[in-house]
XYZ file of C-alpha atoms in Angstrom:
421
model
C 29.269 -11.229 25.673
C 26.971 -13.814 23.627
C 25.491 -15.103 26.546
C 24.713 -11.509 27.796
C 23.363 -10.463 24.204
C 21.224 -13.697 24.179
C 19.683 -13.106 27.898
C 19.107 -9.317 26.625
C 17.114 -10.433 23.474
C 15.591 -13.443 24.934
C 11.720 -13.411 25.288
C 12.317 -14.710 29.017
C 14.505 -11.704 29.880
C 11.627 -9.663 30.855
C 9.938 -12.516 32.927
C 13.353 -13.153 34.793
C 13.757 -9.398 35.521
C 10.154 -9.154 36.812
C 10.311 -12.295 38.889
C 13.371 -10.934 40.352
C 12.069 -7.859 41.261
C 8.924 -9.812 42.704
C 11.130 -11.880 44.928
C 13.245 -8.924 46.313
C 9.915 -6.931 46.815
C 8.262 -9.947 48.582
C 11.438 -10.512 50.607
C 11.330 -7.019 51.925
C 7.627 -7.450 53.218
C 8.472 -10.836 54.612
C 11.383 -9.382 56.551
C 9.538 -6.470 58.017
C 6.631 -8.727 59.316
C 7.999 -10.187 62.564
C 8.676 -6.512 63.564
C 5.163 -5.257 62.692
C 3.677 -8.180 64.693
C 5.567 -6.857 67.682
C 4.772 -3.283 67.222
C 0.939 -3.380 66.528
C -1.555 -5.722 68.196
C -3.287 -8.612 66.405
C -6.471 -6.412 66.418
C -4.923 -3.576 64.541
C -3.297 -5.896 62.348
C -6.958 -7.439 61.601
C -8.359 -3.991 60.819
C -5.445 -3.276 58.630
C -5.878 -6.609 56.670
C -9.558 -5.834 56.353
C -8.896 -2.446 54.759
C -6.347 -4.017 52.395
C -9.000 -6.946 51.442
C -11.490 -4.555 50.644
C -9.415 -2.407 48.640
C -8.003 -5.399 46.640
C -11.445 -6.279 45.909
C -11.820 -3.286 43.523
C -8.346 -2.689 42.460
C -8.018 -5.037 39.987
C -11.131 -3.686 38.113
C -10.697 0.077 39.076
C -9.990 0.949 35.344
C -12.586 -1.736 34.018
C -9.680 -3.672 32.583
C -8.964 -0.948 30.001
C -5.366 -0.731 31.371
C -4.776 -4.263 29.869
C -5.407 -2.712 26.374
C -2.670 -0.386 26.629
C -0.174 -3.125 26.242
C -1.558 -4.767 23.167
C -3.166 -1.564 21.460
C -1.650 -1.872 17.793
C -2.436 1.911 17.195
C 0.119 4.107 18.958
C -2.071 7.118 18.767
C -4.833 5.321 21.006
C -2.451 4.485 23.763
C -2.666 8.009 25.314
C -6.373 7.698 24.996
C -6.748 4.628 26.720
C -4.427 5.824 29.381
C -6.605 9.141 29.852
C -9.645 6.986 29.880
C -8.176 4.548 32.426
C -7.073 7.454 34.858
C -10.651 8.809 34.594
C -12.218 5.540 35.179
C -9.915 4.808 38.422
C -10.914 8.208 39.670
C -14.678 7.446 38.998
C -14.835 4.058 40.414
C -12.833 5.290 43.651
C -15.415 8.175 44.067
C -18.232 5.683 43.689
C -16.403 3.535 46.212
C -16.369 6.310 48.534
C -19.977 7.195 48.226
C -20.857 3.314 48.921
C -18.815 3.451 52.045
C -20.369 6.819 53.325
C -23.636 5.086 52.924
C -22.490 1.862 54.584
C -21.323 4.064 57.700
C -24.611 5.764 57.815
C -26.824 2.484 57.714
C -24.661 0.832 60.473
C -24.263 -2.792 61.774
C -21.626 -3.835 58.893
C -18.072 -4.305 58.819
C -17.314 -0.605 57.649
C -19.218 0.647 60.323
C -17.391 -1.160 63.036
C -13.938 0.148 61.831
C -15.667 3.734 61.397
C -14.111 6.545 59.305
C -10.920 4.544 59.056
C -12.756 2.740 56.143
C -12.518 6.020 54.221
C -8.892 5.276 53.470
C -9.895 2.179 51.293
C -10.806 4.384 48.284
C -7.595 6.272 48.423
C -5.672 2.873 48.164
C -7.804 1.804 45.250
C -6.913 4.932 43.443
C -3.164 5.195 44.261
C -2.673 1.309 43.210
C -4.986 1.711 40.173
C -2.943 4.583 38.750
C -0.089 2.453 39.830
C -1.249 -0.416 37.488
C -2.063 1.930 34.611
C 1.596 2.908 34.352
C 2.778 -0.747 34.890
C 0.877 -1.562 31.642
C 2.393 1.365 30.040
C 5.962 0.364 30.928
C 5.052 -3.179 29.950
C 4.126 -2.182 26.470
C 7.404 -0.529 25.917
C 9.515 -3.213 27.673
C 10.684 -1.237 30.610
C 10.950 -4.473 32.629
C 14.047 -3.148 34.794
C 12.186 0.261 35.528
C 9.218 -1.813 36.756
C 11.189 -3.947 38.980
C 13.180 -0.965 40.549
C 9.976 1.020 41.254
C 8.246 -2.161 42.842
C 11.278 -2.692 45.256
C 11.384 1.038 46.119
C 7.617 1.167 46.644
C 7.867 -2.071 48.938
C 10.714 -0.373 51.053
C 8.959 2.755 51.390
C 5.900 1.237 52.421
C 7.851 -1.052 54.987
C 9.893 1.992 56.288
C 6.409 3.902 56.871
C 4.752 1.151 58.551
C 7.660 0.341 60.835
C 7.795 4.137 61.727
C 4.116 4.155 62.251
C 4.300 0.952 64.456
C 6.951 2.800 66.779
C 5.087 5.885 67.100
C 1.522 3.944 67.650
C -0.046 4.862 64.336
C -2.002 1.546 64.538
C -4.163 0.261 61.649
C -4.178 3.806 60.048
C -0.551 4.176 59.888
C -0.122 0.595 58.199
C -2.965 1.570 55.786
C -1.363 5.004 55.057
C 1.832 3.238 54.261
C -0.061 0.901 51.761
C -1.918 4.086 50.204
C 0.866 6.525 49.818
C 3.664 3.984 48.648
C 2.314 3.433 45.027
C 2.878 7.273 44.632
C 6.453 6.765 44.694
C 8.032 6.360 41.085
C 4.924 7.222 39.302
C 6.421 10.498 37.824
C 9.360 8.454 36.257
C 7.012 5.586 35.065
C 4.689 8.346 33.495
C 7.419 10.364 32.086
C 6.887 9.753 28.356
C 3.075 10.102 28.882
C 3.162 13.568 30.662
C 5.787 15.114 28.227
C 3.211 14.013 25.391
C 0.155 15.365 27.809
C 1.427 18.660 27.625
C 1.404 19.375 23.918
C -1.807 17.167 22.808
C -5.312 17.934 22.871
C -7.275 17.116 26.141
C -9.602 14.184 25.935
C -13.223 15.245 25.917
C -16.259 13.116 27.529
C -17.571 12.089 24.467
C -14.289 10.413 23.716
C -14.675 8.780 26.923
C -17.950 7.504 26.149
C -16.752 6.230 22.638
C -13.922 4.140 24.085
C -16.558 2.599 26.672
C -18.774 1.653 23.879
C -15.881 0.449 21.675
C -14.567 -1.912 24.230
C -17.868 -2.797 25.817
C -17.456 -6.668 25.242
C -13.897 -6.486 26.789
C -15.447 -4.832 30.169
C -18.601 -7.068 30.169
C -16.459 -10.143 29.933
C -13.483 -9.567 32.025
C -14.747 -7.130 34.989
C -17.403 -9.455 36.417
C -14.865 -12.546 36.014
C -12.163 -10.626 37.851
C -14.375 -9.325 40.414
C -15.716 -12.941 41.135
C -11.913 -14.132 41.370
C -11.106 -11.402 43.956
C -14.339 -11.806 45.907
C -13.798 -15.364 46.397
C -10.554 -14.569 48.407
C -12.010 -11.466 49.983
C -15.041 -13.250 51.404
C -13.014 -15.206 53.782
C -11.371 -12.253 55.360
C -14.804 -10.364 55.776
C -16.489 -13.517 57.169
C -13.742 -13.960 59.854
C -14.086 -10.301 60.680
C -17.882 -10.202 60.719
C -18.223 -13.514 62.457
C -15.626 -13.213 65.118
C -13.244 -10.214 65.830
C -10.406 -8.015 64.404
C -7.873 -10.072 66.354
C -8.827 -13.347 64.802
C -8.633 -11.522 61.482
C -5.058 -10.461 62.404
C -4.060 -13.993 63.043
C -5.587 -15.139 59.842
C -3.590 -12.304 57.945
C -0.431 -13.737 59.114
C -1.570 -17.367 58.122
C -2.537 -16.300 54.724
C 0.688 -14.378 54.161
C 2.822 -17.409 55.016
C 0.717 -19.749 53.031
C 0.771 -17.519 50.050
C 4.416 -17.322 49.889
C 4.865 -20.688 47.643
C 2.214 -19.326 45.406
C 4.055 -15.818 44.846
C 7.501 -17.274 44.694
C 7.012 -20.625 42.961
C 3.640 -21.180 41.636
C 3.434 -17.833 39.679
C 6.801 -18.554 37.888
C 5.723 -22.217 37.432
C 2.502 -21.121 35.643
C 4.562 -19.026 33.153
C 6.652 -21.718 32.098
C 3.744 -24.300 31.970
C 1.710 -21.740 29.905
C 4.547 -21.467 27.360
C 5.001 -25.041 27.179
C 1.245 -26.142 26.532
C 0.708 -23.159 24.254
C 3.546 -23.984 22.105
C 2.857 -27.628 21.603
C -0.952 -27.061 21.432
C -0.487 -24.776 18.482
C 1.936 -27.096 16.804
C -0.849 -29.856 17.125
C 1.024 -32.187 19.779
C -0.464 -33.728 22.509
C 0.009 -31.511 25.892
C -1.082 -34.356 28.000
C 2.582 -35.368 28.846
C 3.480 -32.040 30.053
C 0.361 -31.781 32.379
C 1.332 -35.234 33.887
C 4.906 -34.058 34.444
C 4.054 -30.934 36.013
C 1.354 -32.805 38.132
C 3.807 -35.139 39.498
C 6.571 -32.480 40.211
C 3.969 -30.047 41.725
C 2.113 -32.795 43.675
C 5.542 -34.014 45.285
C 6.370 -30.459 46.136
C 2.896 -29.526 47.494
C 2.518 -32.720 49.621
C 6.000 -32.454 51.220
C 6.138 -28.959 51.523
C 2.680 -28.218 53.091
C 2.722 -31.083 55.459
C 5.960 -30.188 56.939
C 4.602 -26.589 57.231
C 1.445 -28.009 58.971
C 3.603 -29.885 61.652
C 5.659 -26.929 62.410
C 3.444 -23.848 61.933
C 2.182 -23.466 65.460
C 5.505 -23.182 67.368
C 7.684 -21.588 64.609
C 4.802 -18.982 64.134
C 5.122 -18.279 67.930
C 8.918 -17.778 67.736
C 8.935 -15.861 64.433
C 5.966 -13.436 64.883
C 5.877 -13.071 68.597
C 3.893 -14.231 71.648
C 0.322 -15.310 70.932
C 0.950 -15.819 67.366
C 1.019 -19.775 67.766
C -2.787 -19.050 66.906
C -1.848 -18.149 63.424
C -0.024 -21.205 63.356
C -2.901 -23.326 64.043
C -4.682 -21.535 61.339
C -2.079 -22.382 59.030
C -2.375 -26.174 60.179
C -5.928 -25.947 59.207
C -5.507 -24.021 55.909
C -2.645 -26.358 54.605
C -5.066 -28.749 52.802
C -6.632 -26.056 50.923
C -3.349 -24.130 49.923
C -1.758 -27.538 48.909
C -4.220 -27.987 46.179
C -4.271 -24.230 45.342
C -0.663 -24.330 44.771
C -0.990 -26.912 42.069
C -4.141 -25.506 40.631
C -2.853 -21.960 40.230
C 0.191 -23.378 38.440
C -2.117 -25.005 36.080
C -4.785 -22.643 35.201
C -3.098 -20.996 32.126
C -4.448 -24.003 30.448
C -7.796 -22.367 30.315
C -6.490 -19.363 28.529
C -4.903 -21.857 25.928
C -7.878 -23.965 25.531
C -10.347 -21.104 25.279
C -12.133 -22.313 28.414
C -12.093 -19.227 30.459
C -15.764 -19.652 31.156
C -14.740 -22.957 33.106
C -12.483 -20.724 35.262
C -15.387 -18.175 35.874
C -17.647 -21.265 36.995
C -14.873 -22.473 39.331
C -14.436 -19.052 40.677
C -18.313 -18.527 41.325
C -18.184 -22.059 43.045
C -15.471 -20.661 45.551
C -17.844 -17.602 46.302
C -20.673 -19.947 46.735
C -18.681 -22.225 49.029
C -17.627 -19.329 51.009
C -21.080 -17.947 51.536
C -22.665 -21.460 52.770
C -20.113 -21.807 55.222
C -20.624 -18.056 56.189
C -24.243 -19.182 56.740
C -23.692 -22.429 58.483
C -20.813 -20.930 60.982
C -23.365 -18.227 61.684
C -26.353 -20.291 61.953
C -24.810 -23.123 64.313
C -22.508 -20.654 66.173
C -19.351 -22.414 65.223
C -15.836 -21.326 66.439
C -12.951 -20.077 64.313
C -11.515 -23.430 63.925
C -14.642 -25.058 62.741
C -15.071 -22.193 60.145
C -11.594 -22.594 58.975
C -11.840 -26.564 58.569
C -15.079 -25.998 56.440
C -13.474 -23.346 54.290
C -10.317 -25.406 53.886
C -12.248 -28.690 53.048
C -14.819 -26.958 50.632
C -12.240 -24.732 48.703
C -9.569 -27.434 48.654
C -12.381 -29.703 47.011
C -13.170 -27.157 44.349
C -9.390 -26.713 43.662
C -9.227 -30.684 43.169
C -12.138 -30.476 40.725
C -10.193 -27.746 38.736
C -6.751 -29.840 38.730
C -9.067 -32.735 37.362
C -10.963 -30.482 34.840
C -7.834 -29.243 33.613
C -6.569 -32.773 33.293
C -9.472 -33.925 31.275
C -9.132 -31.067 28.918
C -5.418 -31.705 28.438
C -6.027 -35.553 27.990
C -8.947 -34.867 25.468
C -6.805 -32.666 23.461
C -4.693 -35.665 22.298
C -7.510 -36.378 19.889
C -7.757 -32.554 18.587
């Protein structure tokens, strides 16, 4: 009973609950992938991946990061106002994105034009997922971690079922995208229950109040939104480059490689980063050196990364063909090429919380900008010299990997310097 009571009251209880929910939700996604790759073509998978990438470019900033404030707002009366404004903002951004895509469709000769009217599902994905994250912040404020985990699992299950049935009945990229767009709707009424009850009896928000909220938090918006957009764009750029330079088929193979390579980041790196952030944050506040902590994490992460990604690089072509079906050995070749980049990203992602502890977020923004610049340069070189997909990915892997290495070194330098603070 004491152990159960301690766990319930522990500051780590929420992290463990959310972490477990993430693992289960991701496991569902992993399990359905071998079925989907046998039900839809690599080309359809590539179009679907492009749609999701373009949606994920906007989703993190769809509320202009105002949803973050719901968690930390000190005045309870302001929570509902922030929620109102966040919902309005998500609707506004989604509408503006719709207008942008319509214009791109009219202009022609671009990735949106190439996939046609199907690209109009992107703003719907932005809207439903934007609302999803608003009420995730709501639940986070009130420590409803169990509810958050359960809803995430249910959504992933519903998405998987919808995508499997779509594949069986020939829904193609549209069916896959629709599953991604509609699954966030599941559980919203439960997550928003308290908010909806209060909404019935309180005064409705006016436009001048919305403007006052924007004005009040303009520094928050101007600082965080560009940084988050640059961060998202650095990853989206590769996908858009692949579909622009090559074809949707190559994009499909690339999406599988990214899913496989991203698993260690989702299941290990994200959780390690929480522990690392807590440890260095505690020691730094107490005036202790964080250099030993940095060294210990670097050693463990370095060994894990070197062994794990080297092994993956060797087995990927044959295993990918077996797991995902005929032709997906090509995705395995992409995995082998990209292992260098992801091995370093695995380490860097685990340690980047250090920028928050030392109030060096500017460094993070600079490095994310370098990733975007690097991706743009690789795109230009590939187009100018007509490089093939393997040469393109080799340049991406090397250039991005080098930047992640610089991040690791920079974080080490900051930690070492903190000895003398």
